[in-house]
Amino acid sequence: MVRRYCLQKGPCRPNHNFPTKDVGGRLRSFKASWYKKYHWLEYSIAKDAAYCLHCFLFRSDDGRKGGGASFISTGFKAWNRGDEALDNHVGFVNSEHNKAVRKCEDLLTQSQSIRVALCKQSDQVKKDYRIRLQASIDCIKHCVRQGHAVRGHDESESSKNRGNFIELLKFHAFGRVDVHSVVLENSPKNLQMTSPDIQKDIVHAIASEITKEIICDIGEDLFSILVDEARDTSIKEQMTVVLRYVNQEGYVMERLLGIAHVSDTKALTLKMEIESILVTSGLSLSRIRGQGYDGASNMSGEINGLKALVLAENSSAYYVHCFAHQLQLTLVAVAKQHGDVSGFFTLITNLINLVGGSCKRMDNIRESQAAKVVEALCCGELETRQGLNQEVGLKRPCDTRWGSHFDTLLNLPVIYSSVIDCLDIIKKEAKGEAKGEASVTLICIQSFDFAFILHMMIKVLAITNELSKSLQRKDQDIVNAMQLVRGAKLRLQDLRDKGWESLLDSVISFCKKEYLPISNMDELYILSGRPRRNAQQITNLHHYKVELFYTVVDMQLQELNSRFDEVNTELLCCVACLNPDDAFADFDKEKLLKLATFYPNEFSIDDILHLDPQLDSYIFDVKMNTRFTKLKGIAELCREMVVAKKFRSFPLVYRLVKLALLLPVATASVERVFSAMNYVKNTLRSRMSDEGLNDFLIGYVESDILDRLDDECILQTFQDMKTRRGSL
């Protein structure tokens, strides 16, 4: 089993910057070109040595026959004798190496296995086996596609519900004589293809084929990694690795490579697990050109963080702090640092705890709101149309959930009167603490201060919420993200300069509608408390406009400026020159030449010399071409260069464009995987193994690849995993 697995996995062939050493008076190293010439050759980064996979698996007892000890135990390091020594190792037809190769080929040929030889099968038996296996694969694919559990609580024949897989297989066979005649009770007892092990093997085969499709889509190109960790329902720390790359059509793709259980969240542990996942898929750290994580110290630490460990091995793997995460931090900072706003969100949380903690109270709000909607429709105050006047509720704000603060506030003005009615009922009928809390909450939310902060924060958060959603797009590029951040800053500044009157009008209108007190802006602002605290004589206008409105908007702008300092780095300033907006108005040849120097592995000195005139030809060509003058963003530019075949005319420029697109913007794809994980591995499926979770999630998350997989490939992969009783 171990030998078969190693052969199916293939030799370990990392794409590595092979170290040089003095051999025979010259600096020599392992050559990547040997990979193509010798299919059995593998390389160990840790030992800087080459090995023979076939001889290692089928070596003799003393470890010295079967091709030589250097290719089995100690490792071959004589780089000065490379081709000669490798050819000598292969030897003649009956050499120990060639004998080991033939043994490997025989092991992978199932038709020569002892089990198959002892159990010769007729063509009809093979046909029935194929139909049975295909039916099982179809049912498993449906369960994976929908994220449904495969096994049932009781799968015995006497059970009324034998689980999704068995029940789906029965439905699949119903009315289809060819399938019904070979599955379940009509199949051999030792070859029904329904056991838990078979189910797991099919899911693994599906995941393997999806991963192959992703690796094939990447080809020999470079990529970036997006990484984060989260706790699953069985209290295990799971780390997700997502790849960001540009495919052959010029589209930016973000694909799940794998999810793994980690014993701790130390940077070194995460790096080792990432490297393991990459090597398993035939990739290496040397091909990474971007890192996207959150701002945790174990991730972004300058000395011992994951970012620093990867950069130590690959200086071109540039780190970008997740933009969406940074944006959330700005909102949390404002919500905590400003006293009035912090108190406001504390009040909102208490309100949700008080009202949303009881099904009866939420039912009261729904019934009250439904009655008010019906009344408004009858009076003509609301119009009716599909999608309008839907039932809304109160969401709990969370510091780590993007956009949750805005979603919490957005619905409150709509159901405000229903919430007041519910609090009145609690105040009258409840006993103990709930009665007192309802009384205090009623006083607080029926004030002009509450109404003002509510509408002010909705206006401020509406701007940042749009930015947050835009940053979470999979195909978002770094240049467009920087423009969106600048646009949000300009909108906030415009709100500060011109938004006061409209804000005050909306607050006053809301207060009139809900019969709330309205503060006179010309009167003195009175603070609650002891008289000596009112020594500072300020008007209501100064308090609400300057101390609240201006201060909150300024704090938001200040946080955006400090958090998004990456936009001012030299790398991103150079990348911005590729932007095609306004007919390539930002084009700067000198900065683009500087950008090429950030990637020494992709641009040699000779390449940079050729890039100079190519940039001149490129900008002249695209400015004359109407297809390029109206493009928005580097992502559109990349796709158009592929469609118009410009990537062939300007290969070095296209290489720069792809490198710019590899820089990650947000880890939203990773967060979506965690959402899928919580759906797949729920409390009823908490005993799912780590390998099973990884396989299931790959199929569930990458469902578009699953839909176009060739069933024949899944059949063959499943069959080759181990020796089967049935044969195709």
GROMACS .gro file of C-alpha atoms in nm, residues 410-573:
model
  164
  410LEU     CA    1  -2.970   4.943   0.868
  411ASN     CA    2  -3.285   4.760   0.981
  412LEU     CA    3  -3.339   4.946   1.307
  413PRO     CA    4  -3.512   5.259   1.162
  414VAL     CA    5  -3.752   5.031   0.972
  415ILE     CA    6  -3.870   4.837   1.278
  416TYR     CA    7  -3.807   5.112   1.534
  417SER     CA    8  -4.173   5.157   1.634
  418SER     CA    9  -4.219   4.779   1.664
  419VAL     CA   10  -3.915   4.761   1.893
  420ILE     CA   11  -4.063   5.037   2.109
  421ASP     CA   12  -4.391   4.844   2.134
  422CYS     CA   13  -4.199   4.529   2.233
  423LEU     CA   14  -4.005   4.716   2.504
  424ASP     CA   15  -4.332   4.859   2.638
  425ILE     CA   16  -4.470   4.505   2.672
  426ILE     CA   17  -4.154   4.388   2.850
  427LYS     CA   18  -4.171   4.687   3.083
  428LYS     CA   19  -4.529   4.605   3.177
  429GLU     CA   20  -4.521   4.226   3.191
  430ALA     CA   21  -4.165   4.126   3.277
  431LYS     CA   22  -4.027   4.086   3.626
  432GLY     CA   23  -3.687   4.135   3.782
  433GLU     CA   24  -3.391   4.265   3.583
  434ALA     CA   25  -3.566   4.253   3.245
  435LYS     CA   26  -3.824   4.506   3.363
  436GLY     CA   27  -3.559   4.752   3.475
  437GLU     CA   28  -3.348   4.701   3.162
  438ALA     CA   29  -3.649   4.762   2.939
  439SER     CA   30  -3.728   5.088   3.122
  440VAL     CA   31  -3.371   5.218   3.091
  441THR     CA   32  -3.342   5.108   2.725
  442LEU     CA   33  -3.671   5.281   2.640
  443ILE     CA   34  -3.548   5.609   2.786
  444CYS     CA   35  -3.217   5.585   2.598
  445ILE     CA   36  -3.348   5.498   2.252
  446GLN     CA   37  -3.633   5.750   2.268
  447SER     CA   38  -3.392   6.041   2.264
  448PHE     CA   39  -3.260   6.281   2.003
  449ASP     CA   40  -2.904   6.168   2.077
  450PHE     CA   41  -2.985   5.808   1.984
  451ALA     CA   42  -3.166   5.907   1.665
  452PHE     CA   43  -2.880   6.136   1.560
  453ILE     CA   44  -2.600   5.882   1.615
  454LEU     CA   45  -2.807   5.610   1.448
  455HIS     CA   46  -2.851   5.807   1.125
  456MET     CA   47  -2.496   5.944   1.135
  457MET     CA   48  -2.340   5.599   1.164
  458ILE     CA   49  -2.565   5.462   0.889
  459LYS     CA   50  -2.436   5.732   0.653
  460VAL     CA   51  -2.072   5.675   0.750
  461LEU     CA   52  -2.090   5.297   0.745
  462ALA     CA   53  -2.280   5.291   0.413
  463ILE     CA   54  -1.967   5.428   0.244
  464THR     CA   55  -1.729   5.179   0.404
  465ASN     CA   56  -1.974   4.890   0.356
  466GLU     CA   57  -1.971   4.940  -0.022
  467LEU     CA   58  -1.592   4.944  -0.009
  468SER     CA   59  -1.588   4.624   0.198
  469LYS     CA   60  -1.808   4.436  -0.051
  470SER     CA   61  -1.598   4.553  -0.346
  471LEU     CA   62  -1.276   4.441  -0.178
  472GLN     CA   63  -1.416   4.091  -0.126
  473ARG     CA   64  -1.448   4.017  -0.499
  474LYS     CA   65  -1.226   3.727  -0.609
  475ASP     CA   66  -1.102   3.906  -0.921
  476GLN     CA   67  -1.024   4.233  -0.742
  477ASP     CA   68  -0.679   4.370  -0.825
  478ILE     CA   69  -0.456   4.575  -0.598
  479VAL     CA   70  -0.465   4.891  -0.812
  480ASN     CA   71  -0.844   4.899  -0.825
  481ALA     CA   72  -0.853   4.831  -0.450
  482MET     CA   73  -0.630   5.132  -0.387
  483GLN     CA   74  -0.860   5.344  -0.604
  484LEU     CA   75  -1.163   5.221  -0.408
  485VAL     CA   76  -0.995   5.317  -0.081
  486ARG     CA   77  -0.915   5.664  -0.218
  487GLY     CA   78  -1.273   5.692  -0.344
  488ALA     CA   79  -1.408   5.606   0.002
  489LYS     CA   80  -1.187   5.874   0.156
  490LEU     CA   81  -1.315   6.133  -0.092
  491ARG     CA   82  -1.675   6.036  -0.022
  492LEU     CA   83  -1.618   6.066   0.353
  493GLN     CA   84  -1.458   6.406   0.302
  494ASP     CA   85  -1.753   6.512   0.086
  495LEU     CA   86  -1.991   6.388   0.357
  496ARG     CA   87  -1.803   6.602   0.610
  497ASP     CA   88  -1.812   6.911   0.388
  498LYS     CA   89  -2.163   6.886   0.246
  499GLY     CA   90  -2.354   6.621   0.440
  500TRP     CA   91  -2.450   6.802   0.758
  501GLU     CA   92  -2.775   6.957   0.634
  502SER     CA   93  -2.909   6.637   0.479
  503LEU     CA   94  -2.815   6.439   0.791
  504LEU     CA   95  -2.993   6.682   1.021
  505ASP     CA   96  -3.302   6.683   0.797
  506SER     CA   97  -3.320   6.302   0.800
  507VAL     CA   98  -3.285   6.293   1.180
  508ILE     CA   99  -3.557   6.556   1.233
  509SER     CA  100  -3.787   6.376   0.986
  510PHE     CA  101  -3.734   6.048   1.172
  511CYS     CA  102  -3.803   6.213   1.509
  512LYS     CA  103  -4.127   6.365   1.382
  513LYS     CA  104  -4.240   6.031   1.243
  514GLU     CA  105  -4.164   5.844   1.566
  515TYR     CA  106  -4.275   6.130   1.799
  516LEU     CA  107  -3.929   6.178   1.950
  517PRO     CA  108  -3.806   6.503   2.111
  518ILE     CA  109  -3.620   6.736   1.873
  519SER     CA  110  -3.330   6.942   2.006
  520ASN     CA  111  -3.312   7.311   1.920
  521MET     CA  112  -2.971   7.364   1.763
  522ASP     CA  113  -2.943   7.718   1.902
  523GLU     CA  114  -2.998   7.620   2.264
  524LEU     CA  115  -2.723   7.521   2.505
  525TYR     CA  116  -2.634   7.153   2.516
  526ILE     CA  117  -2.712   7.003   2.858
  527LEU     CA  118  -2.510   6.709   2.980
  528SER     CA  119  -2.683   6.471   3.219
  529GLY     CA  120  -2.523   6.457   3.562
  530ARG     CA  121  -2.411   6.706   3.824
  531PRO     CA  122  -2.438   7.081   3.739
  532ARG     CA  123  -2.062   7.140   3.757
  533ARG     CA  124  -2.018   6.919   3.453
  534ASN     CA  125  -2.213   7.174   3.247
  535ALA     CA  126  -1.955   7.446   3.305
  536GLN     CA  127  -1.856   7.441   2.937
  537GLN     CA  128  -2.120   7.644   2.757
  538ILE     CA  129  -2.172   7.497   2.406
  539THR     CA  130  -2.476   7.491   2.183
  540ASN     CA  131  -2.650   7.183   2.055
  541LEU     CA  132  -2.530   7.275   1.707
  542HIS     CA  133  -2.167   7.268   1.819
  543HIS     CA  134  -2.211   6.940   2.004
  544TYR     CA  135  -2.386   6.749   1.726
  545LYS     CA  136  -2.200   6.902   1.433
  546VAL     CA  137  -1.848   6.939   1.572
  547GLU     CA  138  -1.813   6.701   1.865
  548LEU     CA  139  -2.009   6.422   1.702
  549PHE     CA  140  -2.040   6.451   1.323
  550TYR     CA  141  -1.705   6.613   1.237
  551THR     CA  142  -1.516   6.414   1.498
  552VAL     CA  143  -1.649   6.073   1.389
  553VAL     CA  144  -1.587   6.139   1.018
  554ASP     CA  145  -1.237   6.270   1.094
  555MET     CA  146  -1.161   5.964   1.305
  556GLN     CA  147  -1.277   5.741   1.024
  557LEU     CA  148  -1.058   5.926   0.773
  558GLN     CA  149  -0.761   5.916   1.007
  559GLU     CA  150  -0.798   5.542   1.061
  560LEU     CA  151  -0.823   5.480   0.685
  561ASN     CA  152  -0.506   5.682   0.627
  562SER     CA  153  -0.311   5.501   0.898
  563ARG     CA  154  -0.437   5.150   0.825
  564PHE     CA  155  -0.395   5.163   0.448
  565ASP     CA  156  -0.037   5.285   0.444
  566GLU     CA  157   0.053   5.011   0.192
  567VAL     CA  158  -0.086   5.228  -0.088
  568ASN     CA  159   0.214   5.457  -0.046
  569THR     CA  160   0.479   5.183  -0.074
  570GLU     CA  161   0.713   5.191  -0.371
  571LEU     CA  162   0.597   4.853  -0.503
  572LEU     CA  163   0.229   4.952  -0.522
  573CYS     CA  164   0.310   5.295  -0.661
   0.00000   0.00000   0.00000
